[in-house]
Amino acid sequence: MPTYIALLNWTDQGIRNYKETAKRAEAFGAAAQKLGAKLLNIYWTVGPHDLVAVVEAPDDETVTAILLQLGGVGNVRTTTLRAFGREEMDRIITKAAG
């Protein structure tokens, strides 16, 4: 399954409710699972982003739906990156080398 990295920043609402962040992470994982994806890990970070989530989803549409649901709650804003594993990168290089 494709892997996605979501960089999350708390909104004003999210930082006010920081005590609930672990419970919100659990709810995000459950919501992802309902849509056929998997929250592999979530990290609370120091720096330009407040959290980093690693998600596997069957396709771009699914991960987008999950992150729209997450953002719609109002606690975070997301920036999403498609990540490629070693085997995927090997196939990409093979295609590029033609």
Tab-separated table of N, CA and C in Angstrom:
chain	number	residue	atom	x	y	z
A	1	MET	N	0.848	-1.180	0.000
A	1	MET	CA	0.000	0.000	0.000
A	1	MET	C	0.894	1.244	0.000
A	2	PRO	N	0.502	2.285	-0.714
A	2	PRO	CA	1.284	3.521	-0.689
A	2	PRO	C	1.368	4.112	0.720
A	3	THR	N	2.479	4.774	0.971
A	3	THR	CA	2.725	5.411	2.257
A	3	THR	C	2.666	6.922	2.084
A	4	TYR	N	2.103	7.585	3.074
A	4	TYR	CA	1.973	9.041	3.064
A	4	TYR	C	2.494	9.593	4.384
A	5	ILE	N	3.170	10.718	4.301
A	5	ILE	CA	3.638	11.439	5.483
A	5	ILE	C	2.766	12.687	5.591
A	6	ALA	N	2.111	12.854	6.716
A	6	ALA	CA	1.285	14.049	6.940
A	6	ALA	C	1.965	14.908	7.996
A	7	LEU	N	2.278	16.132	7.617
A	7	LEU	CA	2.834	17.108	8.548
A	7	LEU	C	1.662	17.909	9.091
A	8	LEU	N	1.504	17.916	10.390
A	8	LEU	CA	0.342	18.545	11.003
A	8	LEU	C	0.754	19.707	11.895
A	9	ASN	N	-0.040	20.755	11.836
A	9	ASN	CA	0.131	21.901	12.730
A	9	ASN	C	-1.191	22.157	13.433
A	10	TRP	N	-1.087	22.392	14.728
A	10	TRP	CA	-2.280	22.687	15.489
A	10	TRP	C	-2.858	24.034	15.073
A	11	THR	N	-4.171	24.089	15.043
A	11	THR	CA	-4.878	25.362	14.901
A	11	THR	C	-4.991	25.970	16.297
A	12	ASP	N	-5.562	27.151	16.387
A	12	ASP	CA	-5.797	27.742	17.713
A	12	ASP	C	-6.656	26.811	18.560
A	13	GLN	N	-7.670	26.225	17.953
A	13	GLN	CA	-8.538	25.279	18.665
A	13	GLN	C	-7.741	24.067	19.140
A	14	GLY	N	-6.885	23.540	18.270
A	14	GLY	CA	-6.107	22.356	18.608
A	14	GLY	C	-5.155	22.578	19.767
A	15	ILE	N	-4.489	23.721	19.786
A	15	ILE	CA	-3.556	23.989	20.881
A	15	ILE	C	-4.301	24.240	22.188
A	16	ARG	N	-5.479	24.843	22.106
A	16	ARG	CA	-6.278	25.033	23.335
A	16	ARG	C	-6.679	23.688	23.932
A	17	ASN	N	-6.862	22.698	23.077
A	17	ASN	CA	-7.300	21.371	23.522
A	17	ASN	C	-6.162	20.355	23.496
A	18	TYR	N	-4.935	20.802	23.746
A	18	TYR	CA	-3.773	19.915	23.662
A	18	TYR	C	-3.871	18.696	24.572
A	19	LYS	N	-4.596	18.804	25.665
A	19	LYS	CA	-4.699	17.675	26.597
A	19	LYS	C	-5.419	16.481	25.976
A	20	GLU	N	-6.166	16.712	24.920
A	20	GLU	CA	-6.922	15.650	24.251
A	20	GLU	C	-6.170	15.061	23.049
A	21	THR	N	-4.937	15.501	22.812
A	21	THR	CA	-4.246	15.117	21.587
A	21	THR	C	-4.036	13.609	21.436
A	22	ALA	N	-3.742	12.908	22.495
A	22	ALA	CA	-3.547	11.450	22.397
A	22	ALA	C	-4.864	10.754	22.045
A	23	LYS	N	-5.957	11.200	22.636
A	23	LYS	CA	-7.266	10.629	22.313
A	23	LYS	C	-7.645	10.946	20.869
A	24	ARG	N	-7.323	12.163	20.415
A	24	ARG	CA	-7.610	12.519	19.025
A	24	ARG	C	-6.799	11.666	18.066
A	25	ALA	N	-5.567	11.344	18.433
A	25	ALA	CA	-4.731	10.486	17.590
A	25	ALA	C	-5.348	9.095	17.471
A	26	GLU	N	-5.863	8.572	18.570
A	26	GLU	CA	-6.540	7.264	18.540
A	26	GLU	C	-7.763	7.317	17.631
A	27	ALA	N	-8.529	8.376	17.729
A	27	ALA	CA	-9.725	8.528	16.892
A	27	ALA	C	-9.342	8.628	15.417
A	28	PHE	N	-8.245	9.318	15.120
A	28	PHE	CA	-7.760	9.425	13.750
A	28	PHE	C	-7.385	8.048	13.210
A	29	GLY	N	-6.703	7.254	14.023
A	29	GLY	CA	-6.343	5.892	13.614
A	29	GLY	C	-7.563	5.037	13.331
A	30	ALA	N	-8.576	5.152	14.167
A	30	ALA	CA	-9.817	4.386	13.966
A	30	ALA	C	-10.538	4.842	12.705
A	31	ALA	N	-10.571	6.146	12.454
A	31	ALA	CA	-11.225	6.671	11.253
A	31	ALA	C	-10.494	6.207	10.001
A	32	ALA	N	-9.172	6.195	10.056
A	32	ALA	CA	-8.381	5.728	8.918
A	32	ALA	C	-8.690	4.262	8.626
A	33	GLN	N	-8.765	3.473	9.670
A	33	GLN	CA	-9.042	2.043	9.505
A	33	GLN	C	-10.409	1.814	8.864
A	34	LYS	N	-11.403	2.597	9.233
A	34	LYS	CA	-12.745	2.457	8.657
A	34	LYS	C	-12.745	2.698	7.149
A	35	LEU	N	-11.806	3.527	6.677
A	35	LEU	CA	-11.733	3.830	5.259
A	35	LEU	C	-10.727	2.944	4.516
A	36	GLY	N	-10.191	1.947	5.213
A	36	GLY	CA	-9.276	1.002	4.561
A	36	GLY	C	-7.819	1.405	4.601
A	37	ALA	N	-7.478	2.351	5.458
A	37	ALA	CA	-6.098	2.802	5.601
A	37	ALA	C	-5.583	2.412	6.985
A	38	LYS	N	-4.321	2.724	7.218
A	38	LYS	CA	-3.732	2.382	8.514
A	38	LYS	C	-2.798	3.502	8.960
A	39	LEU	N	-3.013	3.975	10.185
A	39	LEU	CA	-2.092	4.925	10.800
A	39	LEU	C	-0.932	4.104	11.342
A	40	LEU	N	0.224	4.203	10.687
A	40	LEU	CA	1.380	3.414	11.107
A	40	LEU	C	2.024	3.976	12.359
A	41	ASN	N	2.093	5.311	12.421
A	41	ASN	CA	2.664	5.948	13.596
A	41	ASN	C	2.334	7.427	13.578
A	42	ILE	N	2.389	8.004	14.743
A	42	ILE	CA	2.214	9.452	14.870
A	42	ILE	C	3.247	9.926	15.874
A	43	TYR	N	3.861	11.060	15.554
A	43	TYR	CA	4.896	11.626	16.410
A	43	TYR	C	4.532	13.067	16.738
A	44	TRP	N	4.712	13.454	17.977
A	44	TRP	CA	4.576	14.835	18.397
A	44	TRP	C	5.980	15.416	18.295
A	45	THR	N	6.118	16.534	17.610
A	45	THR	CA	7.444	17.030	17.275
A	45	THR	C	7.670	18.457	17.741
A	46	VAL	N	8.936	18.826	17.774
A	46	VAL	CA	9.362	20.184	18.078
A	46	VAL	C	9.945	20.744	16.788
A	47	GLY	N	9.568	21.937	16.434
A	47	GLY	CA	10.057	22.538	15.196
A	47	GLY	C	8.902	23.126	14.413
A	48	PRO	N	9.031	23.178	13.091
A	48	PRO	CA	8.005	23.844	12.290
A	48	PRO	C	6.667	23.100	12.222
A	49	HIS	N	6.643	21.832	12.616
A	49	HIS	CA	5.402	21.053	12.608
A	49	HIS	C	5.177	20.470	13.996
A	50	ASP	N	3.911	20.433	14.388
A	50	ASP	CA	3.569	19.950	15.728
A	50	ASP	C	3.470	18.433	15.806
A	51	LEU	N	3.067	17.819	14.702
A	51	LEU	CA	2.947	16.356	14.653
A	51	LEU	C	3.327	15.870	13.264
A	52	VAL	N	3.725	14.612	13.198
A	52	VAL	CA	3.989	13.941	11.934
A	52	VAL	C	3.284	12.590	11.993
A	53	ALA	N	2.446	12.324	11.001
A	53	ALA	CA	1.733	11.044	10.942
A	53	ALA	C	2.214	10.268	9.718
A	54	VAL	N	2.376	8.979	9.895
A	54	VAL	CA	2.739	8.087	8.797
A	54	VAL	C	1.542	7.177	8.558
A	55	VAL	N	0.998	7.241	7.344
A	55	VAL	CA	-0.242	6.548	7.015
A	55	VAL	C	-0.048	5.703	5.762
A	56	GLU	N	-0.594	4.506	5.772
A	56	GLU	CA	-0.695	3.691	4.570
A	56	GLU	C	-2.138	3.741	4.113
A	57	ALA	N	-2.337	3.962	2.816
A	57	ALA	CA	-3.685	4.006	2.261
A	57	ALA	C	-3.649	3.378	0.877
A	58	PRO	N	-4.762	2.809	0.436
A	58	PRO	CA	-4.759	2.147	-0.866
A	58	PRO	C	-4.551	3.093	-2.037
A	59	ASP	N	-4.869	4.399	-1.867
A	59	ASP	CA	-4.735	5.337	-2.977
A	59	ASP	C	-4.823	6.769	-2.456
A	60	ASP	N	-4.534	7.710	-3.366
A	60	ASP	CA	-4.551	9.130	-3.012
A	60	ASP	C	-5.932	9.582	-2.542
A	61	GLU	N	-6.965	9.063	-3.167
A	61	GLU	CA	-8.321	9.478	-2.809
A	61	GLU	C	-8.646	9.111	-1.365
A	62	THR	N	-8.225	7.923	-0.956
A	62	THR	CA	-8.516	7.475	0.410
A	62	THR	C	-7.789	8.318	1.435
A	63	VAL	N	-6.503	8.553	1.228
A	63	VAL	CA	-5.759	9.364	2.200
A	63	VAL	C	-6.284	10.789	2.217
A	64	THR	N	-6.701	11.304	1.072
A	64	THR	CA	-7.266	12.645	1.032
A	64	THR	C	-8.565	12.703	1.829
A	65	ALA	N	-9.413	11.697	1.693
A	65	ALA	CA	-10.666	11.648	2.453
A	65	ALA	C	-10.389	11.609	3.951
A	66	ILE	N	-9.420	10.809	4.348
A	66	ILE	CA	-9.077	10.692	5.771
A	66	ILE	C	-8.598	12.035	6.309
A	67	LEU	N	-7.728	12.700	5.551
A	67	LEU	CA	-7.176	13.960	6.029
A	67	LEU	C	-8.188	15.099	5.960
A	68	LEU	N	-9.135	15.020	5.029
A	68	LEU	CA	-10.238	15.990	5.031
A	68	LEU	C	-11.088	15.832	6.285
A	69	GLN	N	-11.372	14.585	6.650
A	69	GLN	CA	-12.126	14.344	7.892
A	69	GLN	C	-11.364	14.913	9.085
A	70	LEU	N	-10.063	14.633	9.132
A	70	LEU	CA	-9.237	15.104	10.239
A	70	LEU	C	-9.237	16.625	10.300
A	71	GLY	N	-8.971	17.269	9.185
A	71	GLY	CA	-8.944	18.726	9.152
A	71	GLY	C	-10.291	19.352	9.442
A	72	GLY	N	-11.358	18.667	9.050
A	72	GLY	CA	-12.699	19.173	9.259
A	72	GLY	C	-13.092	19.310	10.720
A	73	VAL	N	-12.431	18.571	11.587
A	73	VAL	CA	-12.710	18.668	13.024
A	73	VAL	C	-12.212	20.003	13.571
A	74	GLY	N	-11.177	20.557	12.922
A	74	GLY	CA	-10.723	21.892	13.284
A	74	GLY	C	-9.512	21.989	14.186
A	75	ASN	N	-8.890	20.870	14.538
A	75	ASN	CA	-7.753	20.923	15.454
A	75	ASN	C	-6.401	21.034	14.761
A	76	VAL	N	-6.329	20.615	13.502
A	76	VAL	CA	-5.054	20.647	12.783
A	76	VAL	C	-5.245	21.059	11.332
A	77	ARG	N	-4.156	21.515	10.741
A	77	ARG	CA	-4.028	21.723	9.304
A	77	ARG	C	-2.934	20.773	8.846
A	78	THR	N	-3.084	20.242	7.640
A	78	THR	CA	-2.138	19.221	7.188
A	78	THR	C	-1.446	19.604	5.888
A	79	THR	N	-0.256	19.080	5.741
A	79	THR	CA	0.486	19.074	4.480
A	79	THR	C	0.877	17.623	4.273
A	80	THR	N	0.535	17.077	3.110
A	80	THR	CA	0.716	15.641	2.895
A	80	THR	C	1.760	15.380	1.814
A	81	LEU	N	2.592	14.400	2.067
A	81	LEU	CA	3.643	13.985	1.150
A	81	LEU	C	3.466	12.514	0.817
A	82	ARG	N	3.604	12.156	-0.442
A	82	ARG	CA	3.615	10.735	-0.834
A	82	ARG	C	5.036	10.255	-0.632
A	83	ALA	N	5.208	9.183	0.095
A	83	ALA	CA	6.529	8.630	0.382
A	83	ALA	C	6.727	7.336	-0.414
A	84	PHE	N	7.939	7.129	-0.896
A	84	PHE	CA	8.261	5.931	-1.668
A	84	PHE	C	9.294	5.111	-0.912
A	85	GLY	N	8.991	3.827	-0.727
A	85	GLY	CA	9.922	2.911	-0.083
A	85	GLY	C	11.021	2.492	-1.049
A	86	ARG	N	11.975	1.734	-0.549
A	86	ARG	CA	13.132	1.310	-1.345
A	86	ARG	C	12.712	0.550	-2.600
A	87	GLU	N	11.830	-0.424	-2.466
A	87	GLU	CA	11.406	-1.213	-3.625
A	87	GLU	C	10.689	-0.343	-4.654
A	88	GLU	N	9.846	0.569	-4.174
A	88	GLU	CA	9.153	1.468	-5.092
A	88	GLU	C	10.153	2.354	-5.839
A	89	MET	N	11.141	2.856	-5.125
A	89	MET	CA	12.141	3.716	-5.752
A	89	MET	C	12.964	2.936	-6.773
A	90	ASP	N	13.273	1.687	-6.474
A	90	ASP	CA	13.990	0.840	-7.444
A	90	ASP	C	13.184	0.718	-8.734
A	91	ARG	N	11.856	0.511	-8.630
A	91	ARG	CA	11.010	0.404	-9.831
A	91	ARG	C	10.967	1.740	-10.585
A	92	ILE	N	10.916	2.838	-9.859
A	92	ILE	CA	10.895	4.154	-10.496
A	92	ILE	C	12.191	4.388	-11.262
A	93	ILE	N	13.316	4.030	-10.661
A	93	ILE	CA	14.613	4.203	-11.321
A	93	ILE	C	14.695	3.346	-12.576
A	94	THR	N	14.175	2.130	-12.488
A	94	THR	CA	14.181	1.238	-13.648
A	94	THR	C	13.370	1.845	-14.784
A	95	LYS	N	12.193	2.399	-14.472
A	95	LYS	CA	11.372	3.046	-15.494
A	95	LYS	C	12.067	4.261	-16.081
A	96	ALA	N	12.690	5.051	-15.235
A	96	ALA	CA	13.345	6.269	-15.687
A	96	ALA	C	14.552	5.959	-16.579
A	97	ALA	N	15.228	4.859	-16.269
A	97	ALA	CA	16.426	4.492	-17.032
A	97	ALA	C	16.049	3.929	-18.406
A	98	GLY	N	14.767	3.495	-18.534
A	98	GLY	CA	14.177	3.043	-19.787
A	98	GLY	C	14.953	2.050	-20.512
